[in-house]
Amino acid sequence: MDENHYQKIMGLSVRQMNALGALNRLMTNRHEGIPLKTLAHHLRMSVPSTSLLVDSMVKKGLFDRKENPRDRRSLCIRLSEEGESRFQLLYNGMKKRLDSLFGILSEQDQEDFCRIVDTLYTHVYTK
C-alpha cells in the first residue's frame, strides 16, 4: 500500500475497518441496508457496543442510517458513498499487497496457505 492509501484509511481503528468490510459483505443483496442487530451478530459484539461503533462511523461519513422499509420501528445501516469508496481503497491496497506477497510462494504453497486459512475461518465462524 502506498502512502496516499494509508492517509485515506488513517483514522480508522481495526474494529472500524472490520465493520466497514462486514457491512460491505452483508449488503451484497440488501441495498436498503441491514438492521443493527444483524451487524452486531456478524461482528460478535453486543448491540449497544455496535450502536456506538455505528455512531462513530456515521460521524465519519462512512455509514448511513435509514428507516427500515420492512419495519418502521427500526433503522437500517448501510455504507455511504464515502464508505464504499473507502472500502474499495482498503480492499484494493490489501489485494495489491497480498498479490505481491503471494508472488514469492510456489503454486503448491499458495494452495496450502488457502486451504489452511479456509480451515481456520470455518473453525472460527461456524462455532
N, CA, C and O of each residue as an XYZ file, in Angstrom:
508
protein
N       0.844     -1.173      0.000
C       0.000      0.000      0.000
C       0.888      1.235      0.000
O       1.879      1.304      0.728
N       0.528      2.191     -0.811
C       1.334      3.385     -0.874
C       0.913      4.387      0.205
O      -0.109      4.214      0.868
N       1.717      5.429      0.363
C       1.480      6.428      1.414
C       0.112      7.097      1.279
O      -0.560      7.344      2.280
N      -0.296      7.387      0.053
C      -1.590      8.018     -0.185
C      -2.729      7.125      0.306
O      -3.706      7.609      0.879
N      -2.596      5.827      0.076
C      -3.613      4.878      0.533
C      -3.699      4.879      2.058
O      -4.796      4.909      2.615
N      -2.564      4.848      2.729
C      -2.563      4.879      4.191
C      -3.207      6.151      4.722
O      -3.941      6.109      5.709
N      -2.941      7.276      4.080
C      -3.542      8.528      4.526
C      -5.059      8.481      4.415
O      -5.756      9.054      5.253
N      -5.583      7.807      3.392
C      -7.028      7.710      3.201
C      -7.680      6.865      4.287
O      -8.794      7.173      4.712
N      -7.010      5.802      4.750
C      -7.642      4.946      5.756
C      -7.226      5.303      7.176
O      -7.756      4.746      8.137
N      -6.284      6.225      7.314
C      -5.877      6.658      8.650
C      -7.096      7.169      9.400
O      -8.029      7.695      8.794
N      -7.088      7.021     10.669
C      -8.224      7.470     11.453
C      -9.253      6.378     11.658
O     -10.243      6.599     12.356
N      -9.053      5.199     11.071
C      -9.949      4.074     11.297
C      -9.249      3.046     12.175
O      -8.119      2.639     11.903
N      -9.931      2.640     13.219
C      -9.393      1.575     14.068
C      -9.569      0.240     13.352
O     -10.276      0.158     12.348
N      -8.940     -0.782     13.858
C      -9.095     -2.117     13.286
C     -10.567     -2.521     13.354
O     -11.093     -3.096     12.401
N     -11.229     -2.230     14.462
C     -12.645     -2.570     14.609
C     -13.491     -1.828     13.575
O     -14.428     -2.401     13.019
N     -13.171     -0.559     13.313
C     -13.910      0.207     12.318
C     -13.669     -0.346     10.907
O     -14.599     -0.423     10.104
N     -12.422     -0.730     10.606
C     -12.141     -1.331      9.300
C     -12.876     -2.653      9.156
O     -13.385     -2.967      8.080
N     -12.935     -3.435     10.242
C     -13.659     -4.700     10.236
C     -15.143     -4.455      9.980
O     -15.770     -5.182      9.209
N     -15.704     -3.439     10.622
C     -17.123     -3.100     10.428
C     -17.381     -2.658      8.988
O     -18.415     -2.993      8.410
N     -16.455     -1.918      8.418
C     -16.574     -1.475      7.031
C     -16.662     -2.684      6.100
O     -17.533     -2.745      5.232
N     -15.763     -3.637      6.286
C     -15.766     -4.848      5.462
C     -16.993     -5.705      5.699
O     -17.572     -6.243      4.755
N     -17.395     -5.836      6.959
C     -18.566     -6.654      7.286
C     -19.820     -6.065      6.658
O     -20.622     -6.790      6.069
N     -19.989     -4.762      6.780
C     -21.179     -4.134      6.212
C     -21.179     -4.258      4.695
O     -22.233     -4.464      4.093
N     -20.028     -4.136      4.078
C     -19.937     -4.314      2.632
C     -20.404     -5.718      2.238
O     -21.188     -5.866      1.300
N     -19.932     -6.746      2.944
C     -20.334     -8.131      2.641
C     -21.824     -8.345      2.883
O     -22.513     -8.955      2.065
N     -22.314     -7.840      4.009
C     -23.709     -8.065      4.382
C     -24.690     -7.344      3.453
O     -25.841     -7.760      3.321
N     -24.243     -6.283      2.823
C     -25.122     -5.509      1.942
C     -25.177     -6.070      0.522
O     -25.861     -5.501     -0.328
N     -24.492     -7.146      0.249
C     -24.400     -7.674     -1.106
C     -25.753     -7.740     -1.803
O     -25.879     -7.273     -2.935
N     -26.752     -8.300     -1.164
C     -28.081     -8.390     -1.776
C     -29.126     -7.601     -0.995
O     -30.326     -7.819     -1.161
N     -28.677     -6.696     -0.155
C     -29.592     -5.911      0.670
C     -29.224     -4.443      0.557
O     -28.641     -3.868      1.476
N     -29.560     -3.850     -0.553
C     -29.142     -2.482     -0.836
C     -29.764     -1.455      0.099
O     -29.245     -0.348      0.246
N     -30.882     -1.824      0.734
C     -31.501     -0.885      1.671
C     -30.722     -0.810      2.976
O     -30.928      0.103      3.775
N     -29.825     -1.771      3.192
C     -29.033     -1.815      4.411
C     -29.430     -2.992      5.271
O     -30.246     -3.826      4.879
N     -28.839     -3.045      6.451
C     -29.115     -4.160      7.354
C     -29.455     -3.620      8.743
O     -29.042     -2.517      9.102
N     -30.206     -4.398      9.522
C     -30.512     -3.985     10.887
C     -29.256     -4.004     11.769
O     -28.326     -4.774     11.528
N     -29.249     -3.154     12.778
C     -28.129     -3.071     13.723
C     -27.841     -4.430     14.347
O     -26.682     -4.816     14.494
N     -28.888     -5.152     14.713
C     -28.726     -6.458     15.361
C     -27.961     -7.442     14.468
O     -27.162     -8.240     14.958
N     -28.210     -7.379     13.160
C     -27.514     -8.259     12.217
C     -26.023     -7.932     12.182
O     -25.182     -8.831     12.195
N     -25.703     -6.642     12.137
C     -24.298     -6.244     12.138
C     -23.629     -6.647     13.447
O     -22.501     -7.140     13.442
N     -24.314     -6.441     14.559
C     -23.766     -6.813     15.871
C     -23.464     -8.309     15.921
O     -22.401     -8.717     16.388
N     -24.392     -9.113     15.444
C     -24.192    -10.567     15.436
C     -22.981    -10.937     14.580
O     -22.151    -11.754     14.981
N     -22.891    -10.330     13.404
C     -21.787    -10.650     12.500
C     -20.430    -10.236     13.085
O     -19.429    -10.926     12.894
N     -20.407     -9.111     13.793
C     -19.159     -8.629     14.387
C     -18.861     -9.284     15.735
O     -17.796     -9.080     16.317
N     -19.834    -10.082     16.225
C     -19.710    -10.725     17.529
C     -19.541     -9.688     18.642
O     -18.687     -9.804     19.521
N     -20.397     -8.676     18.557
C     -20.393     -7.589     19.535
C     -21.809     -7.453     20.091
O     -22.773     -7.924     19.489
N     -21.917     -6.807     21.239
C     -23.236     -6.524     21.787
C     -23.903     -5.436     20.939
O     -23.231     -4.676     20.241
N     -25.226     -5.378     21.014
C     -25.947     -4.350     20.263
C     -25.559     -2.942     20.743
O     -25.342     -2.062     19.910
N     -25.463     -2.703     22.071
C     -25.047     -1.358     22.491
C     -23.643     -0.969     22.002
O     -23.423      0.172     21.597
N     -22.703     -1.908     22.040
C     -21.349     -1.614     21.544
C     -21.350     -1.356     20.047
O     -20.650     -0.468     19.561
N     -22.137     -2.136     19.322
C     -22.238     -1.947     17.877
C     -22.881     -0.606     17.561
O     -22.496      0.064     16.604
N     -23.859     -0.219     18.364
C     -24.511      1.077     18.172
C     -23.502      2.215     18.306
O     -23.528      3.165     17.523
N     -22.616      2.125     19.292
C     -21.570      3.147     19.459
C     -20.608      3.147     18.271
O     -20.189      4.202     17.796
N     -20.269      1.956     17.804
C     -19.385      1.842     16.642
C     -20.052      2.466     15.414
O     -19.417      3.204     14.661
N     -21.321      2.166     15.224
C     -22.056      2.730     14.087
C     -22.121      4.248     14.209
O     -21.947      4.956     13.217
N     -22.370      4.757     15.419
C     -22.382      6.211     15.633
C     -21.077      6.845     15.155
O     -21.083      7.876     14.483
N     -19.961      6.214     15.512
C     -18.656      6.774     15.117
C     -18.474      6.730     13.604
O     -17.869      7.630     13.023
N     -18.997      5.684     12.967
C     -18.865      5.561     11.516
C     -19.792      6.546     10.792
O     -19.451      7.040      9.717
N     -20.952      6.830     11.371
C     -21.860      7.830     10.803
C     -21.204      9.204     10.899
O     -21.261      9.989      9.953
N     -20.576      9.498     12.051
C     -19.902     10.790     12.224
C     -18.759     10.967     11.234
O     -18.484     12.084     10.796
N     -18.093      9.870     10.878
C     -17.006      9.933      9.902
C     -17.534      9.988      8.467
O     -16.769     10.181      7.522
N     -18.843      9.818      8.317
C     -19.447      9.859      6.989
C     -19.334      8.563      6.219
O     -19.506      8.552      5.000
N     -19.045      7.459      6.912
C     -18.841      6.175      6.241
C     -20.090      5.298      6.222
O     -20.249      4.473      5.323
N     -20.973      5.465      7.199
C     -22.224      4.723      7.263
C     -23.381      5.714      7.218
O     -23.249      6.867      7.630
N     -24.501      5.248      6.716
C     -25.762      5.982      6.759
C     -26.764      5.142      7.532
O     -26.695      3.913      7.527
N     -27.699      5.816      8.199
C     -28.822      5.139      8.853
C     -30.098      5.599      8.160
O     -30.331      6.796      7.990
N     -30.911      4.641      7.767
C     -32.175      4.943      7.093
C     -33.295      4.166      7.773
O     -33.058      3.154      8.433
N     -34.510      4.655      7.600
C     -35.663      3.936      8.118
C     -35.748      2.575      7.421
O     -35.570      2.475      6.207
N     -36.021      1.544      8.198
C     -36.155      0.197      7.657
C     -37.474      0.113      6.889
O     -38.536      0.307      7.481
N     -37.433     -0.173      5.583
C     -38.678     -0.220      4.812
C     -39.597     -1.367      5.232
O     -40.791     -1.345      4.936
N     -39.044     -2.366      5.919
C     -39.844     -3.516      6.361
C     -40.401     -3.342      7.772
O     -41.365     -4.003      8.157
N     -39.778     -2.440      8.540
C     -40.203     -2.235      9.928
C     -39.856     -0.800     10.321
O     -38.697     -0.500     10.608
N     -40.837      0.075     10.335
C     -40.580      1.493     10.590
C     -40.078      1.773     12.000
O     -39.627      2.883     12.284
N     -40.150      0.789     12.882
C     -39.661      0.984     14.242
C     -38.143      0.828     14.337
O     -37.546      1.170     15.358
N     -37.522      0.318     13.284
C     -36.076      0.102     13.329
C     -35.393      0.816     12.164
O     -36.041      1.299     11.236
N     -34.087      0.865     12.244
C     -33.275      1.529     11.226
C     -32.419      0.507     10.497
O     -32.085     -0.545     11.042
N     -32.075      0.825      9.276
C     -31.125      0.025      8.507
C     -29.825      0.808      8.399
O     -29.823      2.033      8.284
N     -28.749      0.091      8.437
C     -27.418      0.688      8.316
C     -26.865      0.289      6.963
O     -26.980     -0.861      6.542
N     -26.272      1.245      6.299
C     -25.667      0.955      5.003
C     -24.402      1.786      4.836
O     -24.189      2.771      5.543
N     -23.573      1.372      3.894
C     -22.385      2.159      3.574
C     -22.810      3.418      2.842
O     -23.669      3.374      1.961
N     -22.211      4.534      3.207
C     -22.411      5.772      2.459
C     -21.536      5.702      1.206
O     -20.761      4.760      1.039
N     -21.658      6.682      0.345
C     -20.780      6.722     -0.837
C     -19.322      6.784     -0.411
O     -18.469      6.114     -0.992
N     -19.037      7.597      0.615
C     -17.656      7.690      1.122
C     -17.216      6.361      1.717
O     -16.061      5.964      1.564
N     -18.125      5.671      2.393
C     -17.810      4.362      2.966
C     -17.478      3.344      1.889
O     -16.531      2.569      2.026
N     -18.259      3.349      0.818
C     -17.978      2.440     -0.301
C     -16.629      2.762     -0.923
O     -15.857      1.857     -1.241
N     -16.342      4.043     -1.096
C     -15.074      4.471     -1.671
C     -13.900      4.066     -0.777
O     -12.885      3.560     -1.257
N     -14.053      4.293      0.523
C     -13.000      3.952      1.475
C     -12.774      2.448      1.509
O     -11.634      1.988      1.577
N     -13.876      1.670      1.461
C     -13.735      0.217      1.437
C     -12.948     -0.222      0.204
O     -12.056     -1.063      0.310
N     -13.266      0.339     -0.966
C     -12.566     -0.037     -2.185
C     -11.078      0.300     -2.104
O     -10.243     -0.481     -2.560
N     -10.744      1.445     -1.533
C      -9.327      1.799     -1.354
C      -8.630      0.787     -0.454
O      -7.528      0.328     -0.755
N      -9.278      0.449      0.644
C      -8.710     -0.518      1.586
C      -8.547     -1.882      0.928
O      -7.490     -2.505      1.020
N      -9.605     -2.337      0.265
C      -9.590     -3.651     -0.390
C      -8.512     -3.713     -1.472
O      -7.727     -4.661     -1.524
N      -8.482     -2.700     -2.332
C      -7.506     -2.706     -3.425
C      -6.071     -2.657     -2.914
O      -5.194     -3.323     -3.465
N      -5.829     -1.878     -1.872
C      -4.491     -1.816     -1.298
C      -4.063     -3.138     -0.687
O      -2.927     -3.578     -0.864
N      -4.987     -3.772      0.037
C      -4.670     -5.064      0.643
C      -4.457     -6.131     -0.425
O      -3.551     -6.957     -0.310
N      -5.292     -6.113     -1.468
C      -5.155     -7.095     -2.543
C      -3.808     -6.945     -3.240
O      -3.134     -7.934     -3.528
N      -3.426     -5.709     -3.505
C      -2.139     -5.461     -4.166
C      -0.987     -5.990     -3.311
O      -0.060     -6.620     -3.820
N      -1.059     -5.725     -2.005
C      -0.007     -6.184     -1.091
C       0.028     -7.706     -1.004
O       1.101     -8.308     -1.040
N      -1.153     -8.331     -0.889
C      -1.204     -9.797     -0.819
C      -0.724    -10.437     -2.117
O      -0.027    -11.451     -2.087
N      -1.089     -9.854     -3.252
C      -0.625    -10.383     -4.536
C       0.898    -10.375     -4.615
O       1.502    -11.321     -5.122
N       1.516     -9.307     -4.115
C       2.979     -9.249     -4.161
C       3.593    -10.268     -3.196
O       4.632    -10.856     -3.497
N       2.965    -10.476     -2.056
C       3.467    -11.484     -1.118
C       3.287    -12.892     -1.670
O       4.187    -13.726     -1.558
N       2.128    -13.159     -2.266
C       1.879    -14.477     -2.836
C       2.837    -14.778     -3.976
O       3.131    -15.942     -4.251
N       3.323    -13.748     -4.634
C       4.235    -13.931     -5.753
C       5.528    -14.643     -5.375
O       6.183    -15.227     -6.237
N       5.905    -14.602     -4.098
C       7.145    -15.270     -3.682
C       6.911    -16.734     -3.331
O       7.867    -17.480     -3.116
N       5.628    -17.159     -3.272
C       5.303    -18.544     -2.933
C       5.104    -19.381     -4.192
O       4.658    -18.888     -5.228
N       5.446    -20.652     -4.071
C       5.168    -21.572     -5.175
C       3.661    -21.790     -5.260
O       2.924    -21.463     -4.330
N       3.217    -22.336     -6.366
C       1.785    -22.597     -6.548
C       1.270    -23.551     -5.462
O       0.168    -23.370     -4.944
N       2.070    -24.561     -5.123
C       1.662    -25.512     -4.082
C       1.554    -24.814     -2.723
O       0.609    -25.061     -1.973
N       2.509    -23.951     -2.406
C       2.460    -23.216     -1.143
C       1.231    -22.303     -1.091
O       0.606    -22.158     -0.040
N       0.890    -21.694     -2.218
C      -0.305    -20.841     -2.270
C      -1.564    -21.662     -1.997
O      -2.437    -21.233     -1.243
N      -1.656    -22.839     -2.611
C      -2.815    -23.718     -2.392
C      -2.881    -24.172     -0.938
O      -3.958    -24.196     -0.342
N      -1.734    -24.531     -0.367
C      -1.695    -24.961      1.037
C      -2.128    -23.826      1.963
O      -2.892    -24.041      2.904
N      -1.642    -22.630      1.694
C      -1.993    -21.469      2.506
C      -3.507    -21.228      2.473
O      -4.131    -21.028      3.515
N      -4.084    -21.246      1.284
C      -5.529    -21.010      1.147
C      -6.336    -22.084      1.863
O      -7.350    -21.788      2.496
N      -5.887    -23.326      1.764
C      -6.574    -24.424      2.449
C      -6.531    -24.215      3.964
O      -7.537    -24.412      4.645
N      -5.382    -23.821      4.489
C      -5.230    -23.599      5.929
C      -6.101    -22.426      6.389
O      -6.780    -22.523      7.411
N      -6.085    -21.338      5.652
C      -6.903    -20.175      6.018
C      -8.383    -20.548      5.989
O      -9.134    -20.160      6.885
N      -8.809    -21.293      4.977
C     -10.209    -21.737      4.905
C     -10.583    -22.595      6.111
O     -11.672    -22.447      6.665
N      -9.697    -23.478      6.512
C      -9.947    -24.323      7.676
C     -10.085    -23.493      8.940
O     -10.998    -23.719      9.734
N      -9.186    -22.531      9.136
C      -9.252    -21.666     10.311
C     -10.513    -20.811     10.290
O     -11.175    -20.655     11.316
N     -10.841    -20.268      9.152
C     -12.034    -19.424      9.012
C     -13.288    -20.230      9.367
O     -14.146    -19.761     10.116
N     -13.381    -21.444      8.822
C     -14.533    -22.308      9.101
C     -14.618    -22.607     10.588
O     -15.709    -22.589     11.159
N     -13.496    -22.879     11.220
C     -13.486    -23.189     12.645
C     -13.953    -21.994     13.484
O     -14.721    -22.157     14.432
N     -13.492    -20.816     13.135
C     -13.830    -19.612     13.905
C     -15.276    -19.180     13.680
O     -15.970    -18.828     14.634
N     -15.734    -19.203     12.440
C     -17.039    -18.624     12.123
C     -18.201    -19.616     12.064
O     -19.328    -19.214     11.775
N     -17.959    -20.876     12.326
C     -19.075    -21.817     12.350
C     -19.332    -22.345     13.758
O     -20.180    -23.214     13.960
N     -18.622    -21.832     14.689
C     -18.826    -22.286     16.087
C     -19.553    -21.246     16.865
O     -19.819    -21.435     18.051
